[in-house]
């Protein structure tokens, strides 16, 4: 059974704080790692698709790193804003998964103004 | 990227009834999926909806409980049959452009928030 774990489960920060969360995934049969942001009452929105060990991707104040050998990815948010409040999901895509994503439980971020 | 319209957005249903959720995509896509998120749980894949043939179900999900139709490359339905309170979840359809191994993200509908009394 493939296991994708995210920590922490939830996080409360003040506006302006920088924060980061972790996604752990199987290090074997790796193909890609996806990050999504899911705001309440909206659809999950893709942030990054990461494929190479050592990959770093950035979108505005949000960035992510990937370590496929040890099986983890970090998502960083610099200078958190209230609009960053959402659940952040990572999903593992294995080379034998035939198109299927295995999701972690998510990290729910609340940014207080 | 594909735009997905999913409906209904929410419903409250009685135990023992069935509900059909519709997913319409604005372009033809090969890969379409149905997910469920139970309270406090991760997004879990129910099945891959295959155009013109039976859906491919994941372990723990069966066709009698979650029949799926995929008559063409832009539309699919998921039925939740004989509902019980344990079926209270968010149900999401998603699509992926390209084939199984293209490095494309999945695009999701807004979800159907289902509560069973």
mmCIF file of C-alpha atoms in Angstrom:
data_model
loop_
_atom_site.group_PDB
_atom_site.id
_atom_site.type_symbol
_atom_site.label_atom_id
_atom_site.label_comp_id
_atom_site.label_asym_id
_atom_site.label_seq_id
_atom_site.Cartn_x
_atom_site.Cartn_y
_atom_site.Cartn_z
ATOM 1 C CA UNK A 1 0.000 0.000 0.000
ATOM 2 C CA UNK A 2 1.450 3.355 -1.031
ATOM 3 C CA UNK A 3 1.526 5.884 1.783
ATOM 4 C CA UNK A 4 1.734 9.646 1.330
ATOM 5 C CA UNK A 5 1.958 11.634 4.544
ATOM 6 C CA UNK A 6 1.777 15.348 5.152
ATOM 7 C CA UNK A 7 2.711 17.301 8.235
ATOM 8 C CA UNK A 8 1.590 19.202 10.075
ATOM 9 C CA UNK A 9 -2.111 18.439 9.695
ATOM 10 C CA UNK A 10 -2.980 22.083 10.413
ATOM 11 C CA UNK A 11 -1.166 25.312 10.931
ATOM 12 C CA UNK A 12 -2.160 28.767 12.197
ATOM 13 C CA UNK A 13 0.155 31.668 11.412
ATOM 14 C CA UNK A 14 0.014 35.445 11.525
ATOM 15 C CA UNK A 15 -0.052 37.527 8.377
ATOM 16 C CA UNK A 16 3.510 38.133 7.271
ATOM 17 C CA UNK A 17 4.918 34.942 8.758
ATOM 18 C CA UNK A 18 6.743 32.516 6.522
ATOM 19 C CA UNK A 19 5.853 28.861 6.836
ATOM 20 C CA UNK A 20 6.572 25.465 5.382
ATOM 21 C CA UNK A 21 5.084 21.979 5.357
ATOM 22 C CA UNK A 22 6.280 18.527 4.464
ATOM 23 C CA UNK A 23 5.110 15.759 2.171
ATOM 24 C CA UNK A 24 6.631 12.263 2.523
ATOM 25 C CA UNK A 25 6.185 9.670 -0.200
ATOM 26 C CA UNK A 26 7.637 6.335 -1.341
ATOM 27 C CA UNK A 27 11.131 6.797 -2.770
ATOM 28 C CA UNK A 28 10.802 3.814 -5.119
ATOM 29 C CA UNK A 29 8.988 3.862 -8.487
ATOM 30 C CA UNK A 30 8.842 7.655 -8.385
ATOM 31 C CA UNK A 31 7.449 9.449 -11.444
ATOM 32 C CA UNK A 32 6.148 12.824 -10.229
ATOM 33 C CA UNK A 33 4.990 14.740 -7.173
ATOM 34 C CA UNK A 34 2.086 17.159 -7.422
ATOM 35 C CA UNK A 35 1.109 20.011 -5.098
ATOM 36 C CA UNK A 36 -2.441 21.415 -5.058
ATOM 37 C CA UNK A 37 -4.126 24.218 -3.143
ATOM 38 C CA UNK A 38 -7.753 23.655 -2.133
ATOM 39 C CA UNK A 39 -9.679 26.669 -0.899
ATOM 40 C CA UNK A 40 -13.024 26.198 0.812
ATOM 41 C CA UNK A 41 -15.940 25.888 -1.640
ATOM 42 C CA UNK A 42 -13.593 25.855 -4.622
ATOM 43 C CA UNK A 43 -11.885 23.156 -6.655
ATOM 44 C CA UNK A 44 -8.327 22.007 -5.966
ATOM 45 C CA UNK A 45 -5.898 24.067 -8.014
ATOM 46 C CA UNK A 46 -2.583 22.735 -9.255
ATOM 47 C CA UNK A 47 0.481 24.544 -7.914
ATOM 48 C CA UNK A 48 3.414 22.429 -9.054
ATOM 49 C CA UNK A 49 4.269 19.206 -10.848
ATOM 50 C CA UNK A 50 7.753 18.121 -9.839
ATOM 51 C CA UNK A 51 9.657 15.328 -11.502
ATOM 52 C CA UNK A 52 13.415 15.625 -10.959
ATOM 53 C CA UNK A 53 15.403 15.074 -7.788
ATOM 54 C CA UNK A 54 16.586 18.468 -6.568
ATOM 55 C CA UNK A 55 13.804 20.296 -8.421
ATOM 56 C CA UNK A 56 12.858 23.683 -7.030
ATOM 57 C CA UNK A 57 9.757 25.427 -8.335
ATOM 58 C CA UNK A 58 8.366 28.853 -7.529
ATOM 59 C CA UNK A 59 5.056 30.605 -8.074
ATOM 60 C CA UNK A 60 4.923 34.056 -6.522
ATOM 61 C CA UNK A 61 5.498 33.673 -2.770
ATOM 62 C CA UNK A 62 5.106 29.897 -2.877
ATOM 63 C CA UNK A 63 7.965 27.553 -3.651
ATOM 64 C CA UNK A 64 8.607 23.835 -3.405
ATOM 65 C CA UNK A 65 11.595 21.511 -3.306
ATOM 66 C CA UNK A 66 11.878 17.819 -4.096
ATOM 67 C CA UNK A 67 14.101 15.028 -2.806
ATOM 68 C CA UNK A 68 13.201 11.789 -4.555
ATOM 69 C CA UNK A 69 16.009 9.748 -3.013
ATOM 70 C CA UNK A 70 14.755 10.238 0.525
ATOM 71 C CA UNK A 71 11.113 10.657 -0.468
ATOM 72 C CA UNK A 72 10.101 14.133 0.658
ATOM 73 C CA UNK A 73 9.021 17.508 -0.658
ATOM 74 C CA UNK A 74 8.741 20.825 1.151
ATOM 75 C CA UNK A 75 6.288 23.602 0.324
ATOM 76 C CA UNK A 76 7.269 27.096 1.487
ATOM 77 C CA UNK A 77 5.109 30.193 1.712
ATOM 78 C CA UNK A 78 6.954 33.451 2.219
ATOM 79 C CA UNK A 79 5.150 36.304 3.960
ATOM 80 C CA UNK A 80 1.796 34.522 4.371
ATOM 81 C CA UNK A 81 -1.350 36.465 3.494
ATOM 82 C CA UNK A 82 -4.960 35.733 4.536
ATOM 83 C CA UNK A 83 -5.707 34.676 0.949
ATOM 84 C CA UNK A 84 -3.156 31.851 1.362
ATOM 85 C CA UNK A 85 -5.566 30.182 3.809
ATOM 86 C CA UNK A 86 -6.392 26.826 2.235
ATOM 87 C CA UNK A 87 -5.637 23.134 2.412
ATOM 88 C CA UNK A 88 -2.424 22.188 0.624
ATOM 89 C CA UNK A 89 -2.378 18.697 -0.836
ATOM 90 C CA UNK A 90 0.522 16.735 -2.193
ATOM 91 C CA UNK A 91 0.013 13.730 -4.452
ATOM 92 C CA UNK A 92 2.414 10.984 -5.487
ATOM 93 C CA UNK A 93 2.475 9.681 -9.012
ATOM 94 C CA UNK A 94 4.328 6.395 -9.343
ATOM 95 C CA UNK A 95 5.779 4.823 -12.435
ATOM 96 C CA UNK A 96 3.392 1.899 -12.068
ATOM 97 C CA UNK A 97 0.297 3.944 -11.187
ATOM 98 C CA UNK A 98 -1.076 4.276 -14.730
ATOM 99 C CA UNK A 99 -2.283 7.819 -14.273
ATOM 100 C CA UNK A 100 -3.465 7.593 -10.680
ATOM 101 C CA UNK A 101 -2.501 10.095 -7.995
ATOM 102 C CA UNK A 102 -2.120 9.045 -4.363
ATOM 103 C CA UNK A 103 -2.972 12.008 -2.143
ATOM 104 C CA UNK A 104 -1.791 12.914 1.322
ATOM 105 C CA UNK A 105 -4.310 14.107 3.894
ATOM 106 C CA UNK A 106 -3.332 17.721 3.394
ATOM 107 C CA UNK A 107 -2.072 20.571 5.549
ATOM 108 C CA UNK A 108 -4.719 23.156 6.393
ATOM 109 C CA UNK A 109 -3.246 26.625 6.708
ATOM 110 C CA UNK A 110 -5.045 29.469 8.452
ATOM 111 C CA UNK A 111 -3.451 32.925 8.131
ATOM 112 C CA UNK A 112 -4.729 35.471 10.634
ATOM 113 C CA UNK A 113 -4.721 39.149 9.624
ATOM 114 C CA UNK B 1 -6.584 24.089 -19.211
ATOM 115 C CA UNK B 2 -9.847 22.154 -19.143
ATOM 116 C CA UNK B 3 -12.842 23.734 -17.430
ATOM 117 C CA UNK B 4 -15.012 21.312 -15.480
ATOM 118 C CA UNK B 5 -18.611 21.789 -14.467
ATOM 119 C CA UNK B 6 -19.822 19.463 -11.736
ATOM 120 C CA UNK B 7 -23.321 19.275 -10.356
ATOM 121 C CA UNK B 8 -25.027 19.265 -7.998
ATOM 122 C CA UNK B 9 -22.698 21.303 -5.811
ATOM 123 C CA UNK B 10 -24.303 19.936 -2.669
ATOM 124 C CA UNK B 11 -27.207 17.766 -1.598
ATOM 125 C CA UNK B 12 -28.794 16.323 1.494
ATOM 126 C CA UNK B 13 -30.239 12.878 0.903
ATOM 127 C CA UNK B 14 -32.189 10.269 2.780
ATOM 128 C CA UNK B 15 -30.687 6.937 3.732
ATOM 129 C CA UNK B 16 -31.329 4.260 1.114
ATOM 130 C CA UNK B 17 -31.730 6.630 -1.833
ATOM 131 C CA UNK B 18 -29.342 7.164 -4.753
ATOM 132 C CA UNK B 19 -27.820 10.323 -6.225
ATOM 133 C CA UNK B 20 -26.202 10.857 -9.612
ATOM 134 C CA UNK B 21 -23.418 13.428 -9.938
ATOM 135 C CA UNK B 22 -22.617 14.875 -13.350
ATOM 136 C CA UNK B 23 -19.276 16.077 -14.676
ATOM 137 C CA UNK B 24 -19.041 18.054 -17.916
ATOM 138 C CA UNK B 25 -15.715 19.100 -19.457
ATOM 139 C CA UNK B 26 -15.325 21.845 -22.048
ATOM 140 C CA UNK B 27 -12.864 19.813 -24.131
ATOM 141 C CA UNK B 28 -12.251 16.181 -25.007
ATOM 142 C CA UNK B 29 -10.047 14.428 -22.464
ATOM 143 C CA UNK B 30 -8.955 10.832 -22.301
ATOM 144 C CA UNK B 31 -8.392 10.531 -18.590
ATOM 145 C CA UNK B 32 -11.210 11.244 -16.157
ATOM 146 C CA UNK B 33 -11.346 10.238 -12.519
ATOM 147 C CA UNK B 34 -13.782 10.218 -9.598
ATOM 148 C CA UNK B 35 -12.538 10.893 -6.057
ATOM 149 C CA UNK B 36 -14.074 10.959 -2.613
ATOM 150 C CA UNK B 37 -12.956 12.828 0.485
ATOM 151 C CA UNK B 38 -14.554 11.626 3.690
ATOM 152 C CA UNK B 39 -14.319 13.927 6.712
ATOM 153 C CA UNK B 40 -10.745 14.048 8.011
ATOM 154 C CA UNK B 41 -9.464 11.760 5.277
ATOM 155 C CA UNK B 42 -7.367 12.232 2.151
ATOM 156 C CA UNK B 43 -8.732 12.431 -1.353
ATOM 157 C CA UNK B 44 -9.271 8.810 -2.369
ATOM 158 C CA UNK B 45 -9.638 7.590 -5.929
ATOM 159 C CA UNK B 46 -12.886 5.736 -6.507
ATOM 160 C CA UNK B 47 -12.413 4.833 -10.160
ATOM 161 C CA UNK B 48 -11.075 5.826 -13.532
ATOM 162 C CA UNK B 49 -13.932 6.528 -15.942
ATOM 163 C CA UNK B 50 -13.220 4.909 -19.321
ATOM 164 C CA UNK B 51 -14.957 6.165 -22.426
ATOM 165 C CA UNK B 52 -17.117 3.503 -23.993
ATOM 166 C CA UNK B 53 -16.288 0.780 -21.486
ATOM 167 C CA UNK B 54 -16.652 -0.133 -17.826
ATOM 168 C CA UNK B 55 -14.863 2.037 -15.280
ATOM 169 C CA UNK B 56 -11.754 0.750 -13.513
ATOM 170 C CA UNK B 57 -12.472 0.633 -9.772
ATOM 171 C CA UNK B 58 -9.970 0.907 -6.961
ATOM 172 C CA UNK B 59 -9.769 -1.552 -4.120
ATOM 173 C CA UNK B 60 -12.713 -1.094 -1.790
ATOM 174 C CA UNK B 61 -15.047 0.372 -4.413
ATOM 175 C CA UNK B 62 -17.506 -1.663 -6.489
ATOM 176 C CA UNK B 63 -19.670 -0.974 -9.496
ATOM 177 C CA UNK B 64 -22.915 -1.869 -7.733
ATOM 178 C CA UNK B 65 -22.339 0.876 -5.166
ATOM 179 C CA UNK B 66 -20.738 3.477 -7.455
ATOM 180 C CA UNK B 67 -21.907 2.915 -11.043
ATOM 181 C CA UNK B 68 -20.119 5.229 -13.479
ATOM 182 C CA UNK B 69 -21.012 6.165 -17.031
ATOM 183 C CA UNK B 70 -18.686 7.755 -19.605
ATOM 184 C CA UNK B 71 -20.607 7.983 -22.877
ATOM 185 C CA UNK B 72 -18.091 10.332 -24.551
ATOM 186 C CA UNK B 73 -14.826 12.203 -23.952
ATOM 187 C CA UNK B 74 -16.485 15.249 -22.344
ATOM 188 C CA UNK B 75 -19.018 13.806 -19.906
ATOM 189 C CA UNK B 76 -19.281 11.343 -17.034
ATOM 190 C CA UNK B 77 -21.643 10.522 -14.197
ATOM 191 C CA UNK B 78 -21.089 8.893 -10.818
ATOM 192 C CA UNK B 79 -24.041 7.420 -8.944
ATOM 193 C CA UNK B 80 -23.864 6.842 -5.200
ATOM 194 C CA UNK B 81 -26.345 4.025 -4.622
ATOM 195 C CA UNK B 82 -28.316 2.949 -1.562
ATOM 196 C CA UNK B 83 -26.724 5.707 0.490
ATOM 197 C CA UNK B 84 -25.847 5.446 4.148
ATOM 198 C CA UNK B 85 -24.390 8.073 6.518
ATOM 199 C CA UNK B 86 -20.890 6.689 5.773
ATOM 200 C CA UNK B 87 -21.286 7.996 2.208
ATOM 201 C CA UNK B 88 -21.359 11.592 3.472
ATOM 202 C CA UNK B 89 -18.345 13.029 1.662
ATOM 203 C CA UNK B 90 -17.133 15.457 -0.940
ATOM 204 C CA UNK B 91 -17.142 13.815 -4.363
ATOM 205 C CA UNK B 92 -14.866 15.278 -7.045
ATOM 206 C CA UNK B 93 -14.371 14.580 -10.693
ATOM 207 C CA UNK B 94 -11.051 15.384 -12.272
ATOM 208 C CA UNK B 95 -9.442 15.194 -15.675
ATOM 209 C CA UNK B 96 -5.930 14.965 -16.955
ATOM 210 C CA UNK B 97 -4.974 16.218 -20.369
ATOM 211 C CA UNK B 98 -2.630 14.027 -22.354
ATOM 212 C CA UNK B 99 -2.016 10.379 -21.574
ATOM 213 C CA UNK B 100 -1.289 8.590 -18.303
ATOM 214 C CA UNK B 101 2.393 9.568 -18.329
ATOM 215 C CA UNK B 102 2.212 13.155 -19.475
ATOM 216 C CA UNK B 103 3.524 15.537 -16.821
ATOM 217 C CA UNK B 104 0.285 17.434 -16.620
ATOM 218 C CA UNK B 105 -1.566 18.237 -13.407
ATOM 219 C CA UNK B 106 -5.114 17.116 -12.873
ATOM 220 C CA UNK B 107 -7.951 19.624 -13.074
ATOM 221 C CA UNK B 108 -10.860 19.262 -10.699
ATOM 222 C CA UNK B 109 -14.519 20.155 -10.574
ATOM 223 C CA UNK B 110 -15.821 22.181 -7.650
ATOM 224 C CA UNK B 111 -17.038 19.022 -5.931
ATOM 225 C CA UNK B 112 -20.359 17.718 -4.669
ATOM 226 C CA UNK B 113 -20.837 17.986 -0.915
ATOM 227 C CA UNK B 114 -23.135 15.149 0.036
ATOM 228 C CA UNK B 115 -24.778 14.622 3.417
ATOM 229 C CA UNK B 116 -26.862 11.561 4.215
ATOM 230 C CA UNK B 117 -29.460 11.733 6.970
#
